[in-house]
């Protein structure tokens, strides 16, 4: 039965990197008889230009009806001055929320070929393999009430609400424990339970789940300490599970440990493993159109899509292997370039992955 994929290239370098991922998907589609069909649509700034909103209802409906969504990135200076209600980022937040994509997996894996690119000493990061499980449809990102109000004295006050209901904590906790069972069986739950009641409950629910996973070791860490430990001794972590905002911040830190945010894929999935897949990095407007962006995070996101939403494990393995071989050959986009390597453009990187798949 054919599977429908919606491509949402978005803004900035998005179209360039999604084009490379599509090349790769076309190859595995025929090699592995996946019967994938593709359609594409707008999200972010380009959608604002076309429809006046960062995510049109017709786009959302299309994505809901599809089997998976592969996204590039959204945003750029052109739309920065817009009212916060229609900024490009709102399109991304809306699609996550409306599709119920609460489970965000952000692996931070250090490719041995890139160990030198890390900002930390090689011995601290060699072999690094962390999975950040970030809650994506709740917490302070979506909590109500929110806004900017005028106080009696005329001063303005900004406010947001940090909320988590038990069922929201429980389901992301299960994702983390399930993932740990497939890995090194350690979950570190990150909270701020010394200050925030919402995370006192978070910790309690994680503890309640733990007996269901007797093989998994559950620990807790305050977010400030977690930020410190990630740069002090990152290899102590296996799976980190945390709320929306802490996950946003810690995943950027974890990404940098690996040398380049340009290498990291992510998946955001609902309860049925239907999902949206996107690189962890942003739209990089400063290099858009120059043909120098690293397409590997998007290509690896396509592999995650095949693995988690489309049950095409062999195709996913093949893509990941091909990416490793391209790095072995010394090919590097500008963001991961080092002396002695071969500098490759966006399309040269994509073509090289394709060539490895066809070899
Ligand atoms: C991310 C991004 C988004 C977030 C922005 C673009 C809304 O930083 O996916 O990490 O904060 O979730
Ligand atoms: Mg972020």
Coordinates of C-alpha atoms and ligand atoms in Angstrom, one line a residue:
X1 CA 0.0 0.0 0.0
X2 CA 1.4 3.3 -0.9
X3 CA 2.5 5.7 1.8
X4 CA 2.1 9.5 1.5
X5 CA 4.8 11.9 2.6
X6 CA 4.4 15.6 2.8
X7 CA 7.5 17.7 2.3
X8 CA 7.5 21.1 4.0
X9 CA 10.8 22.7 2.9
X10 CA 10.0 26.0 4.7
X11 CA 12.4 29.0 4.7
X12 CA 16.1 29.8 4.5
X13 CA 18.2 26.8 3.7
X14 CA 15.1 24.6 4.1
X15 CA 14.4 24.1 0.4
X16 CA 18.0 23.3 -0.4
X17 CA 18.4 20.6 2.3
X18 CA 15.0 19.0 1.7
X19 CA 15.8 18.7 -2.0
X20 CA 18.9 16.6 -1.0
X21 CA 16.8 14.4 1.3
X22 CA 14.3 13.9 -1.5
X23 CA 17.1 12.7 -3.8
X24 CA 18.0 10.1 -1.2
X25 CA 14.4 9.1 -0.6
X26 CA 13.8 8.6 -4.3
X27 CA 16.7 6.1 -4.4
X28 CA 15.6 4.0 -1.4
X29 CA 12.0 4.2 -2.6
X30 CA 12.9 2.2 -5.7
X31 CA 15.7 0.1 -4.1
X32 CA 13.5 -1.1 -1.3
X33 CA 10.1 -1.0 -3.1
X34 CA 8.7 1.3 -0.5
X35 CA 5.9 2.7 -2.6
X36 CA 6.3 6.2 -1.2
X37 CA 4.5 9.1 -2.9
X38 CA 5.3 12.8 -2.3
X39 CA 3.5 16.1 -2.1
X40 CA 4.9 19.4 -0.9
X41 CA 3.5 22.4 0.8
X42 CA 4.3 25.6 2.6
X43 CA 5.1 26.3 6.2
X44 CA 6.7 29.3 8.0
X45 CA 7.6 32.6 6.3
X46 CA 6.9 31.4 2.8
X47 CA 3.4 30.4 3.9
X48 CA 2.9 33.9 5.4
X49 CA 3.9 35.4 2.1
X50 CA 1.4 33.2 0.2
X51 CA -1.5 32.8 2.7
X52 CA -1.0 35.4 5.4
X53 CA -0.5 32.7 8.0
X54 CA 2.5 30.5 8.8
X55 CA 0.4 27.3 8.5
X56 CA -2.7 27.2 6.3
X57 CA -5.6 24.9 7.3
X58 CA -5.3 23.1 4.0
X59 CA -1.6 22.3 4.7
X60 CA -2.5 21.0 8.2
X61 CA -5.3 18.8 6.7
X62 CA -2.9 17.4 4.1
X63 CA -0.3 16.6 6.8
X64 CA -2.9 15.0 9.1
X65 CA -4.0 12.8 6.2
X66 CA -0.5 11.7 5.2
X67 CA 1.7 9.0 6.7
X68 CA 4.6 11.3 7.6
X69 CA 5.9 14.8 7.2
X70 CA 9.5 15.8 6.4
X71 CA 10.3 19.4 7.2
X72 CA 13.2 21.7 6.5
X73 CA 13.2 24.8 8.7
X74 CA 11.2 28.0 9.3
X75 CA 11.9 31.7 9.9
X76 CA 14.2 34.5 8.8
X77 CA 14.8 38.2 9.2
X78 CA 12.2 39.1 6.6
X79 CA 9.4 38.0 9.0
X80 CA 11.0 38.9 12.4
X81 CA 9.1 42.1 12.8
X82 CA 5.7 40.5 12.4
X83 CA 3.3 40.3 15.3
X84 CA 4.1 37.3 17.4
X85 CA 0.7 35.7 16.5
X86 CA 1.8 35.1 12.9
X87 CA 5.5 34.6 13.1
X88 CA 6.9 31.7 11.1
X89 CA 7.7 29.7 14.4
X90 CA 3.9 29.7 15.1
X91 CA 3.4 27.5 12.1
X92 CA 5.8 24.9 13.6
X93 CA 4.3 25.1 17.0
X94 CA 0.8 24.8 15.5
X95 CA 1.6 21.7 13.5
X96 CA 3.2 20.0 16.5
X97 CA 0.2 20.8 18.6
X98 CA -2.6 20.1 16.1
X99 CA -1.0 16.8 15.1
X100 CA -0.5 15.8 18.7
X101 CA 3.2 15.3 18.2
X102 CA 4.1 15.2 21.9
X103 CA 7.2 13.0 21.7
X104 CA 10.2 14.7 20.4
X105 CA 13.3 12.5 20.0
X106 CA 16.6 14.4 19.6
X107 CA 19.6 12.1 19.4
X108 CA 23.0 13.6 20.0
X109 CA 25.4 11.2 18.5
X110 CA 29.1 11.9 17.9
X111 CA 30.3 10.5 14.6
X112 CA 33.8 9.2 15.3
X113 CA 34.9 10.9 12.1
X114 CA 33.9 14.3 13.5
X115 CA 35.3 13.9 17.1
X116 CA 37.7 16.8 16.5
X117 CA 34.8 19.2 15.5
X118 CA 33.4 19.1 19.0
X119 CA 34.1 22.1 21.2
X120 CA 34.9 19.7 24.1
X121 CA 38.0 17.6 24.5
X122 CA 37.9 14.5 22.3
X123 CA 38.1 12.1 25.3
X124 CA 35.0 13.7 26.9
X125 CA 32.9 13.1 23.8
X126 CA 34.3 10.1 21.9
X127 CA 31.5 7.6 21.5
X128 CA 28.9 10.0 22.8
X129 CA 25.3 8.7 22.2
X130 CA 22.6 10.6 24.1
X131 CA 18.9 10.6 23.3
X132 CA 16.9 13.7 24.5
X133 CA 13.2 13.0 24.8
X134 CA 11.5 16.3 24.9
X135 CA 7.9 16.8 25.7
X136 CA 6.7 18.9 22.7
X137 CA 3.0 19.9 23.0
X138 CA 2.7 21.1 26.6
X139 CA 4.5 23.0 29.3
X140 CA 5.2 26.7 29.2
X141 CA 5.1 26.8 25.4
X142 CA 1.4 26.2 25.4
X143 CA 0.2 27.0 28.9
X144 CA -2.7 29.4 29.4
X145 CA -3.1 32.2 30.4
X146 CA -0.3 33.9 28.5
X147 CA 0.3 37.3 27.1
X148 CA 1.3 40.8 27.9
X149 CA -1.0 42.8 30.0
X150 CA -1.2 46.4 31.4
X151 CA -1.1 46.7 35.2
X152 CA -3.1 49.2 37.1
X153 CA 0.0 51.5 37.3
X154 CA 0.2 51.5 33.5
X155 CA 3.3 49.3 33.4
X156 CA 3.2 46.3 31.1
X157 CA 3.7 42.7 32.4
X158 CA 4.5 39.7 30.4
X159 CA 3.3 36.3 31.7
X160 CA 3.3 32.6 30.7
X161 CA 2.0 29.5 32.5
X162 CA 4.1 26.4 33.2
X163 CA 1.5 23.5 33.3
X164 CA 1.7 19.8 33.0
X165 CA -1.2 17.4 33.5
X166 CA -0.4 13.9 34.8
X167 CA -1.4 12.2 31.5
X168 CA 1.0 14.4 29.6
X169 CA 3.9 13.5 31.9
X170 CA 3.0 9.9 31.9
X171 CA 3.0 9.4 28.1
X172 CA 6.3 11.2 27.5
X173 CA 7.7 9.2 30.5
X174 CA 6.7 6.0 28.8
X175 CA 8.4 7.1 25.5
X176 CA 11.6 7.7 27.5
X177 CA 11.5 4.3 29.3
X178 CA 10.6 2.5 26.1
X179 CA 13.5 4.1 24.3
X180 CA 15.9 3.3 27.2
X181 CA 14.9 -0.4 26.9
X182 CA 16.3 -0.3 23.3
X183 CA 19.5 1.4 24.5
X184 CA 21.5 1.4 27.7
X185 CA 18.5 1.3 30.1
X186 CA 19.1 4.6 31.9
X187 CA 16.7 7.5 32.1
X188 CA 17.6 10.8 33.6
X189 CA 14.5 12.9 34.2
X190 CA 15.3 16.6 34.3
X191 CA 13.2 19.1 36.2
X192 CA 13.3 22.1 38.6
X193 CA 11.5 20.4 41.4
X194 CA 13.2 22.6 44.0
X195 CA 11.3 25.6 42.7
X196 CA 8.5 24.7 40.3
X197 CA 5.4 22.7 41.5
X198 CA 4.7 21.6 37.9
X199 CA 7.9 19.7 38.0
X200 CA 7.3 18.3 41.5
X201 CA 4.4 16.5 39.9
X202 CA 6.6 15.7 36.9
X203 CA 9.1 13.9 39.2
X204 CA 6.3 12.1 41.1
X205 CA 4.8 10.7 37.9
X206 CA 8.2 9.5 36.6
X207 CA 8.8 7.7 39.9
X208 CA 5.3 6.1 39.6
X209 CA 6.2 4.7 36.2
X210 CA 9.6 3.4 37.1
X211 CA 8.4 0.0 38.7
X212 CA 6.8 -0.9 35.3
X213 CA 10.4 -0.8 33.9
X214 CA 12.4 -2.7 36.5
X215 CA 15.4 -3.0 34.1
X216 CA 15.7 0.7 33.6
X217 CA 17.6 2.9 36.1
X218 CA 15.7 6.2 36.7
X219 CA 17.5 9.2 38.1
X220 CA 16.5 12.8 38.5
X221 CA 18.5 16.0 38.0
X222 CA 17.7 19.7 38.3
X223 CA 18.0 21.5 35.0
X224 CA 20.8 23.8 36.0
X225 CA 22.9 20.8 37.1
X226 CA 21.9 18.9 33.9
X227 CA 23.2 21.9 31.8
X228 CA 26.5 21.7 33.7
X229 CA 26.8 17.9 33.5
X230 CA 26.2 17.9 29.8
X231 CA 29.4 20.0 29.2
X232 CA 31.3 18.4 32.1
X233 CA 30.8 14.7 31.6
X234 CA 28.2 14.1 28.9
X235 CA 28.8 10.4 28.6
X236 CA 27.1 9.8 31.9
X237 CA 23.7 10.2 30.1
X238 CA 21.8 7.6 28.1
X239 CA 18.2 8.9 27.8
X240 CA 17.3 12.4 29.1
X241 CA 13.5 13.1 29.5
X242 CA 12.3 16.6 30.1
X243 CA 9.6 19.2 29.5
X244 CA 9.3 21.4 26.5
X245 CA 11.4 24.4 27.4
X246 CA 14.2 22.6 29.2
X247 CA 14.3 20.2 26.3
X248 CA 14.6 23.0 23.8
X249 CA 17.6 24.4 25.7
X250 CA 19.4 21.2 26.6
X251 CA 19.0 19.8 23.1
X252 CA 21.0 22.7 21.6
X253 CA 23.7 22.1 24.1
X254 CA 23.8 18.4 23.5
X255 CA 23.8 19.1 19.7
X256 CA 26.9 21.3 20.0
X257 CA 28.8 18.5 21.9
X258 CA 28.7 16.5 18.7
X259 CA 30.6 19.2 16.7
X260 CA 27.8 20.3 14.5
X261 CA 24.2 21.0 14.8
X262 CA 24.2 20.4 11.1
X263 CA 24.4 16.7 11.6
X264 CA 21.4 16.1 14.0
X265 CA 18.0 14.8 13.0
X266 CA 14.9 14.8 15.1
X267 CA 11.5 13.2 15.1
X268 CA 8.2 14.4 16.7
X269 CA 5.6 11.7 17.0
X270 CA 2.1 11.1 18.2
X271 CA 0.8 8.1 20.1
X272 CA 0.7 6.0 16.9
X273 CA 4.2 6.9 15.8
X274 CA 3.0 9.1 13.1
X275 CA 5.3 12.0 12.9
X276 CA 7.1 15.0 11.6
X277 CA 10.8 14.8 11.0
X278 CA 13.1 17.7 10.8
X279 CA 16.7 18.7 11.4
X280 CA 17.5 20.1 14.8
X281 CA 19.1 23.2 13.3
X282 CA 17.3 26.3 12.1
X283 CA 16.8 28.0 8.7
X284 CA 20.3 29.7 8.7
X285 CA 19.1 32.7 6.6
X286 CA 22.7 34.0 6.5
X287 CA 23.8 31.1 4.2
X288 CA 20.5 30.5 2.4
X289 CA 20.9 30.2 -1.3
X290 CA 24.7 29.8 -1.2
X291 CA 24.6 26.0 -1.6
X292 CA 26.9 25.4 1.4
X293 CA 24.4 24.2 4.0
X294 CA 24.9 20.7 5.4
X295 CA 22.0 18.5 4.2
X296 CA 23.0 15.5 6.4
X297 CA 20.7 16.4 9.4
X298 CA 17.7 16.4 7.0
X299 CA 18.9 13.2 5.2
X300 CA 19.2 11.6 8.7
X301 CA 15.7 12.9 9.6
X302 CA 14.4 11.1 6.5
X303 CA 16.1 7.9 7.8
X304 CA 14.3 8.5 11.2
X305 CA 11.1 8.9 9.3
X306 CA 11.6 5.6 7.5
X307 CA 12.5 3.8 10.8
X308 CA 9.8 5.2 13.1
X309 CA 6.8 6.1 11.0
X310 CA 7.1 3.9 7.9
X311 CA 8.6 0.7 9.4
X312 CA 11.3 0.7 6.7
X313 CA 14.2 -0.3 8.9
X314 CA 16.4 -1.6 6.1
X315 CA 16.1 1.6 4.1
X316 CA 16.8 3.6 7.3
X317 CA 19.9 1.5 8.0
X318 CA 21.1 1.9 4.4
X319 CA 20.9 5.7 4.6
X320 CA 22.7 6.0 7.9
X321 CA 25.4 3.7 6.6
X322 CA 25.8 5.7 3.5
X323 CA 26.1 8.9 5.5
X324 CA 28.9 7.3 7.6
X325 CA 30.7 6.2 4.4
X326 CA 30.5 9.8 3.0
X327 CA 32.2 11.1 6.2
X328 CA 34.8 8.3 6.0
X329 CA 35.7 9.5 2.5
X330 CA 36.5 12.9 4.1
X331 CA 33.7 14.8 2.5
X332 CA 32.7 17.8 4.6
X333 CA 30.2 20.6 4.2
X334 CA 31.5 24.0 5.4
X335 CA 30.1 23.7 9.0
X336 CA 32.1 20.5 9.7
X337 CA 35.1 21.3 7.5
X338 CA 38.6 20.8 8.8
X339 CA 42.0 21.1 7.1
X340 CA 42.8 18.1 5.0
X341 CA 39.2 17.2 4.2
X342 CA 37.3 17.7 1.0
X343 CA 34.9 20.6 1.0
X344 CA 31.6 19.7 -0.5
X345 CA 28.5 21.8 -1.4
X346 CA 25.0 21.0 -0.3
X347 CA 24.2 19.1 -3.5
X348 CA 27.6 17.4 -3.6
X349 CA 26.9 16.0 -0.1
X350 CA 23.5 14.8 -1.2
X351 CA 24.9 13.3 -4.4
X352 CA 27.6 11.5 -2.4
X353 CA 25.0 9.8 -0.2
X354 CA 23.1 8.8 -3.3
X355 CA 26.3 7.3 -4.8
X356 CA 27.0 5.3 -1.7
X357 CA 23.4 3.9 -1.8
X358 CA 23.8 2.9 -5.4
X359 CA 27.3 1.4 -5.0
Ligands
LIG1 C1 13.3 23.9 18.2 C2 13.1 25.4 17.9 C3 11.7 25.8 18.1 C4 11.3 25.5 19.5 C5 11.3 27.2 17.7 C6 11.7 27.5 16.2 C7 9.9 27.5 17.9 O1 14.0 26.1 18.7 O2 12.6 23.1 17.5 O3 14.0 23.6 19.1 O4 11.6 26.3 20.4 O5 10.7 24.5 19.8
LIG2 MG1 15.4 25.0 19.8

